[in-house]
mmCIF file of C-alpha atoms and ligand atoms in Angstrom:
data_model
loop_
_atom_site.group_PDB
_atom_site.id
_atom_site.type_symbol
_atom_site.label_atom_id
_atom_site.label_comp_id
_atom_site.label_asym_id
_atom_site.label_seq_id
_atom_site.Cartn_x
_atom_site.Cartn_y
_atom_site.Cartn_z
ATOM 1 C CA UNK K 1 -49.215 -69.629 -7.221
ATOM 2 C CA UNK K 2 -48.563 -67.948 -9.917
ATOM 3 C CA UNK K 3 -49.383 -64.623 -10.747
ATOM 4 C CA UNK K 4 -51.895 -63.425 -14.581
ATOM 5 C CA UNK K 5 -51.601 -60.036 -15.957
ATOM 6 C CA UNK K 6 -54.675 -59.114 -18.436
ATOM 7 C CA UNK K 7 -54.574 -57.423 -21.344
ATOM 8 C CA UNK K 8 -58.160 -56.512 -23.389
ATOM 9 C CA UNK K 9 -59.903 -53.869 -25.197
ATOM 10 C CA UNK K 10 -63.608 -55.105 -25.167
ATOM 11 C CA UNK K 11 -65.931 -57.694 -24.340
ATOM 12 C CA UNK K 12 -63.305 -60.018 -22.336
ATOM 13 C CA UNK K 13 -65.213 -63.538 -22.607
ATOM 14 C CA UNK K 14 -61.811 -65.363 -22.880
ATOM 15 C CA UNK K 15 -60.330 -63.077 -19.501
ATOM 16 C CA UNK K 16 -63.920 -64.400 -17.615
ATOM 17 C CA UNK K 17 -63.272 -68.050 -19.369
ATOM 18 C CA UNK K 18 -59.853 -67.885 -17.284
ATOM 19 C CA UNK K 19 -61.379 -65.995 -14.402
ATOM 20 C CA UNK K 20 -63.762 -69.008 -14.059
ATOM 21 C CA UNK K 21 -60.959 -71.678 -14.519
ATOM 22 C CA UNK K 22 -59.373 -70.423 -11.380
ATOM 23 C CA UNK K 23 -62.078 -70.124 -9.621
ATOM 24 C CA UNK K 24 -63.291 -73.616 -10.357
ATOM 25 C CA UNK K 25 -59.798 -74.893 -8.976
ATOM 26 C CA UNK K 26 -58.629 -75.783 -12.922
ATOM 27 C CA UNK K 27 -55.749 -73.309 -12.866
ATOM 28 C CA UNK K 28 -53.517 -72.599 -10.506
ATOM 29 C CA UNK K 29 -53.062 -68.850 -10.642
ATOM 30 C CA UNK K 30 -54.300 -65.063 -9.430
ATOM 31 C CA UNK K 31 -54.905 -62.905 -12.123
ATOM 32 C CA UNK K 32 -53.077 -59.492 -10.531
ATOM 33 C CA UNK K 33 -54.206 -57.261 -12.716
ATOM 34 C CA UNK K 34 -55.905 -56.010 -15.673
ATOM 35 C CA UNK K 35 -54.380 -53.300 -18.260
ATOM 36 C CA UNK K 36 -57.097 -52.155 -20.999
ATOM 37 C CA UNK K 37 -56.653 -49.464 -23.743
ATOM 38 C CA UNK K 38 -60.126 -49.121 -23.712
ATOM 39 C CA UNK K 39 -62.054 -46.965 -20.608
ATOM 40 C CA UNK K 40 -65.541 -48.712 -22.002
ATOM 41 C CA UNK K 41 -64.312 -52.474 -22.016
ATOM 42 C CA UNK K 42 -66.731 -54.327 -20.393
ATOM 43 C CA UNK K 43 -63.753 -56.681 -19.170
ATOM 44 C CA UNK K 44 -63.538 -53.547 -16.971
ATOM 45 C CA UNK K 45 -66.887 -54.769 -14.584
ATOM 46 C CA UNK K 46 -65.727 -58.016 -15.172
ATOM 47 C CA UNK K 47 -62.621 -57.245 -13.466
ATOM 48 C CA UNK K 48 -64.823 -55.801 -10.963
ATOM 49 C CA UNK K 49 -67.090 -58.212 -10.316
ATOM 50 C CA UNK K 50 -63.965 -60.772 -9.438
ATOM 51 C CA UNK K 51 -62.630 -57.688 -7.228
ATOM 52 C CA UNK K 52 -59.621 -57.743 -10.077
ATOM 53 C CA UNK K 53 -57.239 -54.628 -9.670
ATOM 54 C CA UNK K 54 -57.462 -52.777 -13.234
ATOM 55 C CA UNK K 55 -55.825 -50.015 -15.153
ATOM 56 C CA UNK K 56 -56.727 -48.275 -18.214
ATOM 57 C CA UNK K 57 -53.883 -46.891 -19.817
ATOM 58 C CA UNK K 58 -54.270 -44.727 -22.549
ATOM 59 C CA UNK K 59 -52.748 -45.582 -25.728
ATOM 60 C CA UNK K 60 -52.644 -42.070 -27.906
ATOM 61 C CA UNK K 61 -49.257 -40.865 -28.012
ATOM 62 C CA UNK K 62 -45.746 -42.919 -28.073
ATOM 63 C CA UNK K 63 -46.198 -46.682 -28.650
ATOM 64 C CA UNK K 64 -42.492 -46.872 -26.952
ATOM 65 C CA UNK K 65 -44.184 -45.189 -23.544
ATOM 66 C CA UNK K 66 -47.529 -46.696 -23.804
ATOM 67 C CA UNK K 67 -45.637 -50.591 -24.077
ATOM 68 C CA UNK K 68 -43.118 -49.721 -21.193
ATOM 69 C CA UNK K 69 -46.108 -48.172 -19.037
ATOM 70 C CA UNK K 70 -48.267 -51.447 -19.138
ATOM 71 C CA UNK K 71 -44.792 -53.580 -18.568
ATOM 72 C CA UNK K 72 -44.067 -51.525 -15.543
ATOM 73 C CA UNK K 73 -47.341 -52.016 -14.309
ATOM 74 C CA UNK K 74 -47.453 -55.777 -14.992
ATOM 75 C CA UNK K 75 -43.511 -55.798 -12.984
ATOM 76 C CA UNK K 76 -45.146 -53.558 -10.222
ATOM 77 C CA UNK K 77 -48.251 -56.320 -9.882
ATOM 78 C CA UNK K 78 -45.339 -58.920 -9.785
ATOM 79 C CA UNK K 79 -46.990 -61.094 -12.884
ATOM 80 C CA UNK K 80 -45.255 -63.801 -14.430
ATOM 81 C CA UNK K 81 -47.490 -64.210 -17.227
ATOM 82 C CA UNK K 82 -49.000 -61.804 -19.405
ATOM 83 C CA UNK K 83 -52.279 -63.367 -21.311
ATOM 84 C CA UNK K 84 -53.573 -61.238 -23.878
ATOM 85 C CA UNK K 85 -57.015 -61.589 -24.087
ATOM 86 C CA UNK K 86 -58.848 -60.014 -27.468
ATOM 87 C CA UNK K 87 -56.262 -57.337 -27.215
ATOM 88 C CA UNK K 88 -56.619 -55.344 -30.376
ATOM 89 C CA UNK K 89 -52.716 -54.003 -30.845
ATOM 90 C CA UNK K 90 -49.744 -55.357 -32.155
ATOM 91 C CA UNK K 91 -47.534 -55.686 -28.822
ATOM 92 C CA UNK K 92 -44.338 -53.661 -29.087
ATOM 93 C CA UNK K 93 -40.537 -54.730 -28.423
ATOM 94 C CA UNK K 94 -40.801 -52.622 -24.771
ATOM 95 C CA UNK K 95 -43.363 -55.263 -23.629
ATOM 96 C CA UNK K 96 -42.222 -58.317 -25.037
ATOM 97 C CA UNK K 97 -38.895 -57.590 -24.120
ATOM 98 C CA UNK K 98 -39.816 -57.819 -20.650
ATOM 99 C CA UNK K 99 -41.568 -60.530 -20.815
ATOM 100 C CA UNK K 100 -39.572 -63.043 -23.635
ATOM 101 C CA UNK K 101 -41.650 -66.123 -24.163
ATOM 102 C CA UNK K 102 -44.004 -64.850 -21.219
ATOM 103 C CA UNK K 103 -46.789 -63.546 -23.620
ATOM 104 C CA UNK K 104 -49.463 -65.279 -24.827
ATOM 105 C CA UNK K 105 -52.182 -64.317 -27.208
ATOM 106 C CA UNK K 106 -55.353 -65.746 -28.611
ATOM 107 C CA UNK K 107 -56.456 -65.707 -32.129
ATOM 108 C CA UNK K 108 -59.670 -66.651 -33.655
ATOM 109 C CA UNK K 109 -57.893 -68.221 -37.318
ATOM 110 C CA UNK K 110 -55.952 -71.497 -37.562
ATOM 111 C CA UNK K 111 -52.327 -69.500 -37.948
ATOM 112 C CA UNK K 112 -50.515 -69.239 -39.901
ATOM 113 C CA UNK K 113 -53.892 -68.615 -41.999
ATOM 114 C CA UNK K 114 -55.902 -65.060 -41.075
ATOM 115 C CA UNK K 115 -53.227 -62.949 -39.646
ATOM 116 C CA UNK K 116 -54.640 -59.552 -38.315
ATOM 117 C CA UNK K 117 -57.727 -58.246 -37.776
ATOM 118 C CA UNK K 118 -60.929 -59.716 -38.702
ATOM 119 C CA UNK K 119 -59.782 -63.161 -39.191
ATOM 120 C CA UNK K 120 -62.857 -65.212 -39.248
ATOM 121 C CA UNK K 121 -64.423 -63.128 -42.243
ATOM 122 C CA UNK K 122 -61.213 -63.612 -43.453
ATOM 123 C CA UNK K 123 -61.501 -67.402 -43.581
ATOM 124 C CA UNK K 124 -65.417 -67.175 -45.013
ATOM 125 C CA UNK K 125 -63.938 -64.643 -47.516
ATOM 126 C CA UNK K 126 -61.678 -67.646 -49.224
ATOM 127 C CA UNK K 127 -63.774 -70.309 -48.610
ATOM 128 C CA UNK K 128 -62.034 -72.209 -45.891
ATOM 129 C CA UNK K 129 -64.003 -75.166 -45.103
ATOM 130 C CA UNK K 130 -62.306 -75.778 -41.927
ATOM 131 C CA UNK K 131 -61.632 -72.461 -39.750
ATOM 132 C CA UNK K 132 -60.746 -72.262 -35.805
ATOM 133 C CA UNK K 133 -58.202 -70.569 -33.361
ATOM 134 C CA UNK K 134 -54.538 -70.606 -31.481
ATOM 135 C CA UNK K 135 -52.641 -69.854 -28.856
ATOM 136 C CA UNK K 136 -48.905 -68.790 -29.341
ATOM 137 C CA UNK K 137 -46.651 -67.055 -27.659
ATOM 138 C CA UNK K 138 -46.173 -63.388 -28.538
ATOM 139 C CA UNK K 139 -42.780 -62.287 -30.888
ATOM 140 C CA UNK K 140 -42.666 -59.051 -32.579
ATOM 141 C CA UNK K 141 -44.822 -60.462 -35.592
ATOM 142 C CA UNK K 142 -48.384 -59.902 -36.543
ATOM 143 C CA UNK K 143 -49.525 -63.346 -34.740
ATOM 144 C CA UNK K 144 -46.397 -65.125 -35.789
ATOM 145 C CA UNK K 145 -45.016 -66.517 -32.429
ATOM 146 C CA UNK K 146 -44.728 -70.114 -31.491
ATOM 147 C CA UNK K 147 -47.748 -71.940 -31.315
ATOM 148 C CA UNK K 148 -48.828 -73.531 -28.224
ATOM 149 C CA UNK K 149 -52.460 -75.181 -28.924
ATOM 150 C CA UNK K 150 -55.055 -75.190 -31.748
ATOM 151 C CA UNK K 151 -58.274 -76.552 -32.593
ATOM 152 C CA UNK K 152 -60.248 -76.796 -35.708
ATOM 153 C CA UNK K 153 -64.347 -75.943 -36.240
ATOM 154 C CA UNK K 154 -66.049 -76.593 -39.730
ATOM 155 C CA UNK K 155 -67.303 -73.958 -41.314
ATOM 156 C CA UNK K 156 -70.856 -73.890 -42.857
ATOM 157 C CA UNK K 157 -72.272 -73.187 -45.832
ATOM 158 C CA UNK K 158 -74.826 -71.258 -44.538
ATOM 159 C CA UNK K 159 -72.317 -69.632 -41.660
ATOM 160 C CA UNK K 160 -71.983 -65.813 -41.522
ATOM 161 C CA UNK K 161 -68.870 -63.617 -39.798
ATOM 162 C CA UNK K 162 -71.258 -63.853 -36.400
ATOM 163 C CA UNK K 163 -72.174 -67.452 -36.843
ATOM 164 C CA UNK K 164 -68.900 -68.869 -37.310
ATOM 165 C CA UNK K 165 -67.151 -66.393 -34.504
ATOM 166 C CA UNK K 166 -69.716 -68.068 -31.742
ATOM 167 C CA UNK K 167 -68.414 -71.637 -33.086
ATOM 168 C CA UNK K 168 -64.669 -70.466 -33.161
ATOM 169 C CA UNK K 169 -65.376 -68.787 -29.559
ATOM 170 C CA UNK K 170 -66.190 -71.885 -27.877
ATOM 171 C CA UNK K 171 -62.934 -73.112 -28.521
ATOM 172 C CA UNK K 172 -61.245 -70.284 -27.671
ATOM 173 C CA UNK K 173 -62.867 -70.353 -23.861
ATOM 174 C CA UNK K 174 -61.722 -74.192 -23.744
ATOM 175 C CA UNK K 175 -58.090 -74.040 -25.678
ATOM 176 C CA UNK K 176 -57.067 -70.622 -23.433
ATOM 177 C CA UNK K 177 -57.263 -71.855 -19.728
ATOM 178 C CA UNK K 178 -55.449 -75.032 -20.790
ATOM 179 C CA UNK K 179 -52.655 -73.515 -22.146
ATOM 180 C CA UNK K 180 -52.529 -70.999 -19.242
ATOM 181 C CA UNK K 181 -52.387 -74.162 -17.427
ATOM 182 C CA UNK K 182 -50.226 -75.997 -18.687
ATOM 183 C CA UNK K 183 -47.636 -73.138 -18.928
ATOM 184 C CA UNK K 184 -48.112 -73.191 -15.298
ATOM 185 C CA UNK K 185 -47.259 -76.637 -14.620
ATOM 186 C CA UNK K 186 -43.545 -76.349 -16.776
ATOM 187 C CA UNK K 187 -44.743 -78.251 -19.480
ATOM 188 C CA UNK K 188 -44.389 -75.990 -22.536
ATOM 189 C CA UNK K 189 -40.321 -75.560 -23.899
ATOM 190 C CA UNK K 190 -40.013 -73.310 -26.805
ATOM 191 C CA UNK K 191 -36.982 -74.248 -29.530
ATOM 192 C CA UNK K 192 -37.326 -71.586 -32.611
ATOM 193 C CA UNK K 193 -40.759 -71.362 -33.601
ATOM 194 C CA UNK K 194 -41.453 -74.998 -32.119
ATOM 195 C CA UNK K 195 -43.179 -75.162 -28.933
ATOM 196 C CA UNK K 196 -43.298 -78.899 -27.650
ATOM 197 C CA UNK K 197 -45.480 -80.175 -24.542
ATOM 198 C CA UNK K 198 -44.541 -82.342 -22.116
ATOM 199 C CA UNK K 199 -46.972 -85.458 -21.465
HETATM 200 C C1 LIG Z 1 -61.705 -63.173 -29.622
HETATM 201 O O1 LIG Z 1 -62.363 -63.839 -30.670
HETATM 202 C C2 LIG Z 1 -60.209 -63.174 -29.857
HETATM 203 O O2 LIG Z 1 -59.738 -64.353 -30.433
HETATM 204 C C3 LIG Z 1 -60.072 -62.016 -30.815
HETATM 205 O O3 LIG Z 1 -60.956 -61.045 -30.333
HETATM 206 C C4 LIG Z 1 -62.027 -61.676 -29.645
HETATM 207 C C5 LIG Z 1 -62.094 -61.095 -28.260
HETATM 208 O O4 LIG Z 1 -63.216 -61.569 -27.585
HETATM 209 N N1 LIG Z 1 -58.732 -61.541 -30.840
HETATM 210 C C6 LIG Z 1 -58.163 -61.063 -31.934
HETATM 211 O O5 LIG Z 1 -58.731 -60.981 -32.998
HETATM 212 C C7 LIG Z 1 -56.721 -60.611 -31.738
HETATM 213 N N2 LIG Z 1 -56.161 -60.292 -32.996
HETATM 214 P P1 LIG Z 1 -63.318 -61.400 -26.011
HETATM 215 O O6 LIG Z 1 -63.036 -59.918 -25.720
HETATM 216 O O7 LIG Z 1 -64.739 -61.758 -25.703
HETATM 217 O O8 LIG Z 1 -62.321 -62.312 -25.371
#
């Protein structure tokens, strides 16, 4: 069984959408450990609740130390996977250097539209009529690694930032545990940007 290392800095409803796909059997993992920059996360009593071991690690200071810190800590929890989970930082080479093509990260836009933060007022901001999210592996872009899964929500016309973010949500908590899981069975290969799924 393969072993999950967290990453979040608030809320954590996609870490408890994974939490409850392995405790409903769907995924085959343990999540070892979560790593927050944030002491008031409430993914923190989540982590709790689940009896999850969990480390804050504070992020003033050196990126360069703060990145090999949480990659030591991931290596010292033996994880093979590191899921970032509405982690609000740009991961640095220490980290994903560690981990090559062993990060993922969720992101509430259709990429390679709404880069960064605040993507979903973003996508009301032009006028998008069709908005969503992705999973991709992490690189040392601003949400530019290869892209494991998408899907697509409509927008509204009467939709506001809040409105649309619950729609785009729901698919986050559904397209997150199935890529974690199908990672997990071997059946994602990564050539360039190109990340191709076995049936
Ligand atoms: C999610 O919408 C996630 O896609 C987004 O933050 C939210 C975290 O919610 N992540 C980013 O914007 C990363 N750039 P959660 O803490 O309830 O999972």
């Amino acid at each position: 069984m393969i072993k999950i290392g967290v990453l979040a800095s608030g809320r954590g409803s996609n870490f408890q959408s994974i939490i409850d796909s392995i405790d409903s059997g769907a995924i085959d993992a343990k999540v070892a450990c979560l790593i927050t920059d944030n002491p008031a996360a409430y993914a923190i009593e989540r982590a709790k609740l689940h009896n999850i071991p969990h480390v804050y690690i504070n992020p003033a200071g050196s990126k360069d130390i703060f990145y090999k810190t949480i990659a030591g800590e991931l290596i010292a929890c033996g994880v093979e996977l590191v899921v970032l989970a509405g982690f609000m930082r740009v991961v640095k080479k220490p980290l994903i250097e560690a981990f090559p093509m062993r990060i993922m990260n969720i992101h509430p836009a259709l990429l390679p539209s709404f880069k960064g933060l605040h993507a979903q007022r973003q996508a009301l901001e032009y006028g998008v009529k069709i908005a969503g999210c992705t999973v991709h592996f992490v690189d040392e872009g601003v949400d530019t690694g290869p892209i494991i899964l998408q899907e697509a929500v409509p927008v509204l016309s009467d939709d506001t930032e809040e409105s649309l973010s619950a729609r785009i949500l729901e698919c986050e908590h559904r397209i997150y545990p199935r890529a974690i899981k199908l990672y997990i069975e071997g059946k994602l290969s990564v050539t360039g940007n190109t990340v191709r799924i076995e049936d």
